[in-house]
JSON list of C-alpha atoms and ligand atoms in Angstrom, two decimals:
[
{"chain": "F", "resi": 550, "resn": "MET", "atom": "CA", "xyz": [124.53, 99.76, 100.46]},
{"chain": "F", "resi": 551, "resn": "SER", "atom": "CA", "xyz": [127.23, 102.21, 101.40]},
{"chain": "F", "resi": 552, "resn": "ARG", "atom": "CA", "xyz": [124.94, 104.81, 102.88]},
{"chain": "F", "resi": 553, "resn": "LYS", "atom": "CA", "xyz": [125.12, 105.05, 106.64]},
{"chain": "F", "resi": 554, "resn": "ASP", "atom": "CA", "xyz": [121.37, 104.96, 107.11]},
{"chain": "F", "resi": 555, "resn": "ALA", "atom": "CA", "xyz": [120.83, 101.98, 104.81]},
{"chain": "F", "resi": 556, "resn": "VAL", "atom": "CA", "xyz": [118.75, 99.25, 106.39]},
{"chain": "F", "resi": 557, "resn": "PRO", "atom": "CA", "xyz": [120.52, 95.88, 106.50]},
{"chain": "F", "resi": 558, "resn": "PRO", "atom": "CA", "xyz": [118.54, 93.24, 104.53]},
{"chain": "F", "resi": 559, "resn": "GLU", "atom": "CA", "xyz": [117.95, 91.06, 107.62]},
{"chain": "F", "resi": 560, "resn": "MET", "atom": "CA", "xyz": [116.48, 94.03, 109.46]},
{"chain": "F", "resi": 561, "resn": "ALA", "atom": "CA", "xyz": [114.27, 94.96, 106.50]},
{"chain": "F", "resi": 562, "resn": "LEU", "atom": "CA", "xyz": [112.99, 91.39, 106.43]},
{"chain": "F", "resi": 563, "resn": "ALA", "atom": "CA", "xyz": [112.30, 91.47, 110.17]},
{"chain": "F", "resi": 564, "resn": "VAL", "atom": "CA", "xyz": [110.33, 94.71, 109.79]},
{"chain": "F", "resi": 565, "resn": "PHE", "atom": "CA", "xyz": [108.27, 93.26, 106.93]},
{"chain": "F", "resi": 566, "resn": "GLN", "atom": "CA", "xyz": [107.57, 90.14, 109.00]},
{"chain": "F", "resi": 567, "resn": "ARG", "atom": "CA", "xyz": [106.57, 92.16, 112.04]},
{"chain": "F", "resi": 568, "resn": "ASP", "atom": "CA", "xyz": [104.26, 94.56, 110.17]},
{"chain": "F", "resi": 569, "resn": "LEU", "atom": "CA", "xyz": [102.83, 92.06, 107.66]},
{"chain": "F", "resi": 570, "resn": "GLY", "atom": "CA", "xyz": [102.07, 94.67, 105.06]},
{"chain": "F", "resi": 571, "resn": "CYS", "atom": "CA", "xyz": [101.54, 98.40, 104.84]},
{"chain": "F", "resi": 572, "resn": "VAL", "atom": "CA", "xyz": [100.69, 99.77, 108.30]},
{"chain": "F", "resi": 573, "resn": "ALA", "atom": "CA", "xyz": [98.81, 102.85, 107.02]},
{"chain": "F", "resi": 574, "resn": "PRO", "atom": "CA", "xyz": [95.31, 101.25, 106.90]},
{"chain": "F", "resi": 575, "resn": "ARG", "atom": "CA", "xyz": [95.77, 100.24, 110.54]},
{"chain": "F", "resi": 576, "resn": "LEU", "atom": "CA", "xyz": [96.70, 103.80, 111.44]},
{"chain": "F", "resi": 577, "resn": "GLY", "atom": "CA", "xyz": [93.81, 105.65, 109.87]},
{"chain": "F", "resi": 578, "resn": "GLY", "atom": "CA", "xyz": [94.82, 105.50, 106.21]},
{"chain": "F", "resi": 579, "resn": "THR", "atom": "CA", "xyz": [92.60, 103.81, 103.66]},
{"chain": "F", "resi": 580, "resn": "MET", "atom": "CA", "xyz": [93.17, 100.46, 101.99]},
{"chain": "F", "resi": 581, "resn": "HIS", "atom": "CA", "xyz": [92.18, 102.08, 98.68]},
{"chain": "F", "resi": 582, "resn": "ASP", "atom": "CA", "xyz": [95.35, 104.13, 98.68]},
{"chain": "F", "resi": 583, "resn": "CYS", "atom": "CA", "xyz": [97.54, 101.04, 99.01]},
{"chain": "F", "resi": 584, "resn": "TRP", "atom": "CA", "xyz": [99.40, 100.15, 95.86]},
{"chain": "F", "resi": 585, "resn": "GLY", "atom": "CA", "xyz": [102.82, 99.15, 94.61]},
{"chain": "F", "resi": 586, "resn": "ARG", "atom": "CA", "xyz": [105.52, 97.47, 96.58]},
{"chain": "F", "resi": 587, "resn": "ASN", "atom": "CA", "xyz": [105.90, 97.56, 100.31]},
{"chain": "F", "resi": 588, "resn": "ARG", "atom": "CA", "xyz": [109.00, 99.32, 101.46]},
{"chain": "F", "resi": 589, "resn": "ILE", "atom": "CA", "xyz": [110.67, 100.46, 104.64]},
{"chain": "F", "resi": 590, "resn": "GLU", "atom": "CA", "xyz": [109.95, 103.95, 105.91]},
{"chain": "F", "resi": 591, "resn": "HIS", "atom": "CA", "xyz": [112.22, 105.67, 108.42]},
{"chain": "F", "resi": 592, "resn": "VAL", "atom": "CA", "xyz": [110.38, 107.34, 111.28]},
{"chain": "F", "resi": 593, "resn": "LYS", "atom": "CA", "xyz": [112.49, 109.78, 113.21]},
{"chain": "F", "resi": 594, "resn": "ALA", "atom": "CA", "xyz": [112.23, 109.75, 116.96]},
{"chain": "F", "resi": 595, "resn": "GLU", "atom": "CA", "xyz": [112.02, 113.53, 117.06]},
{"chain": "F", "resi": 596, "resn": "PRO", "atom": "CA", "xyz": [110.25, 115.45, 114.30]},
{"chain": "F", "resi": 597, "resn": "ARG", "atom": "CA", "xyz": [112.88, 118.17, 114.21]},
{"chain": "F", "resi": 598, "resn": "MET", "atom": "CA", "xyz": [115.92, 115.95, 114.06]},
{"chain": "F", "resi": 599, "resn": "GLY", "atom": "CA", "xyz": [117.78, 116.86, 110.91]},
{"chain": "F", "resi": 600, "resn": "LYS", "atom": "CA", "xyz": [119.20, 113.46, 110.18]},
{"chain": "F", "resi": 601, "resn": "ARG", "atom": "CA", "xyz": [117.25, 110.48, 108.99]},
{"chain": "F", "resi": 602, "resn": "ALA", "atom": "CA", "xyz": [116.34, 107.85, 111.52]},
{"chain": "F", "resi": 603, "resn": "GLU", "atom": "CA", "xyz": [119.02, 105.33, 112.31]},
{"chain": "F", "resi": 604, "resn": "PRO", "atom": "CA", "xyz": [118.33, 101.78, 111.12]},
{"chain": "F", "resi": 605, "resn": "ARG", "atom": "CA", "xyz": [116.62, 100.33, 114.19]},
{"chain": "F", "resi": 606, "resn": "MET", "atom": "CA", "xyz": [113.58, 98.11, 114.43]},
{"chain": "F", "resi": 607, "resn": "ASP", "atom": "CA", "xyz": [111.75, 100.71, 116.47]},
{"chain": "F", "resi": 608, "resn": "ARG", "atom": "CA", "xyz": [112.36, 103.43, 113.87]},
{"chain": "F", "resi": 609, "resn": "LEU", "atom": "CA", "xyz": [111.21, 101.52, 110.81]},
{"chain": "F", "resi": 610, "resn": "VAL", "atom": "CA", "xyz": [107.74, 100.74, 109.51]},
{"chain": "F", "resi": 611, "resn": "THR", "atom": "CA", "xyz": [106.39, 99.03, 106.42]},
{"chain": "F", "resi": 612, "resn": "LEU", "atom": "CA", "xyz": [104.57, 101.33, 104.01]},
{"chain": "F", "resi": 613, "resn": "CYS", "atom": "CA", "xyz": [103.45, 100.72, 100.45]},
{"chain": "F", "resi": 614, "resn": "GLN", "atom": "CA", "xyz": [104.29, 103.09, 97.60]},
{"chain": "F", "resi": 615, "resn": "GLY", "atom": "CA", "xyz": [100.80, 104.54, 97.75]},
{"chain": "F", "resi": 616, "resn": "HIS", "atom": "CA", "xyz": [101.32, 105.68, 101.33]},
{"chain": "F", "resi": 617, "resn": "SER", "atom": "CA", "xyz": [104.86, 106.98, 100.86]},
{"chain": "F", "resi": 618, "resn": "GLU", "atom": "CA", "xyz": [106.37, 109.59, 98.57]},
{"chain": "F", "resi": 619, "resn": "ASP", "atom": "CA", "xyz": [105.44, 107.83, 95.31]},
{"chain": "F", "resi": 620, "resn": "GLY", "atom": "CA", "xyz": [101.80, 108.14, 96.28]},
{"chain": "F", "resi": 621, "resn": "MET", "atom": "CA", "xyz": [101.78, 111.93, 96.51]},
{"chain": "F", "resi": 622, "resn": "LYS", "atom": "CA", "xyz": [98.34, 113.34, 95.69]},
{"chain": "F", "resi": 623, "resn": "GLY", "atom": "CA", "xyz": [98.02, 117.07, 95.25]},
{"chain": "F", "resi": 624, "resn": "GLY", "atom": "CA", "xyz": [101.15, 117.58, 97.31]},
{"chain": "F", "resi": 625, "resn": "TYR", "atom": "CA", "xyz": [99.93, 115.32, 100.10]},
{"chain": "F", "resi": 626, "resn": "VAL", "atom": "CA", "xyz": [101.94, 112.32, 101.20]},
{"chain": "F", "resi": 627, "resn": "TRP", "atom": "CA", "xyz": [100.42, 110.10, 103.88]},
{"chain": "F", "resi": 628, "resn": "ALA", "atom": "CA", "xyz": [103.78, 109.19, 105.38]},
{"chain": "F", "resi": 629, "resn": "THR", "atom": "CA", "xyz": [104.96, 112.76, 105.87]},
{"chain": "F", "resi": 630, "resn": "ASP", "atom": "CA", "xyz": [101.70, 114.07, 107.33]},
{"chain": "F", "resi": 631, "resn": "LYS", "atom": "CA", "xyz": [102.52, 115.23, 110.85]},
{"chain": "F", "resi": 632, "resn": "GLU", "atom": "CA", "xyz": [99.63, 113.38, 112.46]},
{"chain": "F", "resi": 633, "resn": "ASN", "atom": "CA", "xyz": [100.41, 110.18, 110.60]},
{"chain": "F", "resi": 634, "resn": "ARG", "atom": "CA", "xyz": [104.05, 110.41, 111.62]},
{"chain": "F", "resi": 635, "resn": "GLU", "atom": "CA", "xyz": [102.91, 110.54, 115.21]},
{"chain": "F", "resi": 636, "resn": "LYS", "atom": "CA", "xyz": [100.65, 107.51, 114.62]},
{"chain": "F", "resi": 637, "resn": "CYS", "atom": "CA", "xyz": [103.63, 105.64, 113.20]},
{"chain": "F", "resi": 638, "resn": "ARG", "atom": "CA", "xyz": [105.61, 106.50, 116.33]},
{"chain": "F", "resi": 639, "resn": "GLU", "atom": "CA", "xyz": [102.79, 105.29, 118.54]},
{"chain": "F", "resi": 640, "resn": "TYR", "atom": "CA", "xyz": [102.60, 102.09, 116.54]},
{"chain": "F", "resi": 641, "resn": "LEU", "atom": "CA", "xyz": [106.34, 101.56, 116.91]},
{"chain": "F", "resi": 642, "resn": "ARG", "atom": "CA", "xyz": [106.12, 102.17, 120.64]},
{"chain": "F", "resi": 643, "resn": "SER", "atom": "CA", "xyz": [103.33, 99.59, 120.92]},
{"chain": "F", "resi": 644, "resn": "VAL", "atom": "CA", "xyz": [105.18, 96.91, 118.95]},
{"chain": "F", "resi": 645, "resn": "SER", "atom": "CA", "xyz": [108.57, 97.46, 120.53]},
{"chain": "F", "resi": 646, "resn": "ALA", "atom": "CA", "xyz": [107.38, 97.73, 124.12]},
{"chain": "V", "resi": 120, "resn": "ZN", "atom": "ZN1", "xyz": [99.49, 101.46, 101.97]}
]
């Protein structure tokens, strides 16, 4: 855990408890694509920011492997789809308001 953008374990736990599972099916993804372990996905505040999102509750969502990079299908990854990114941001705005 020496990387600067690493999520502290307490914060990861808090994100998992807030989201209660992969958020993708609630944001237009399908349950059928959910598989593997749930993990923390960084959502940048601005799409063009070069750096990864800082470890903050309102920049982190829970996604399963199927909806993040491990679940790539024909070059498509749910989590990196532009529209889905925006849905994740909206979700974070709604839960951190
Ligand atoms: Zn999922």
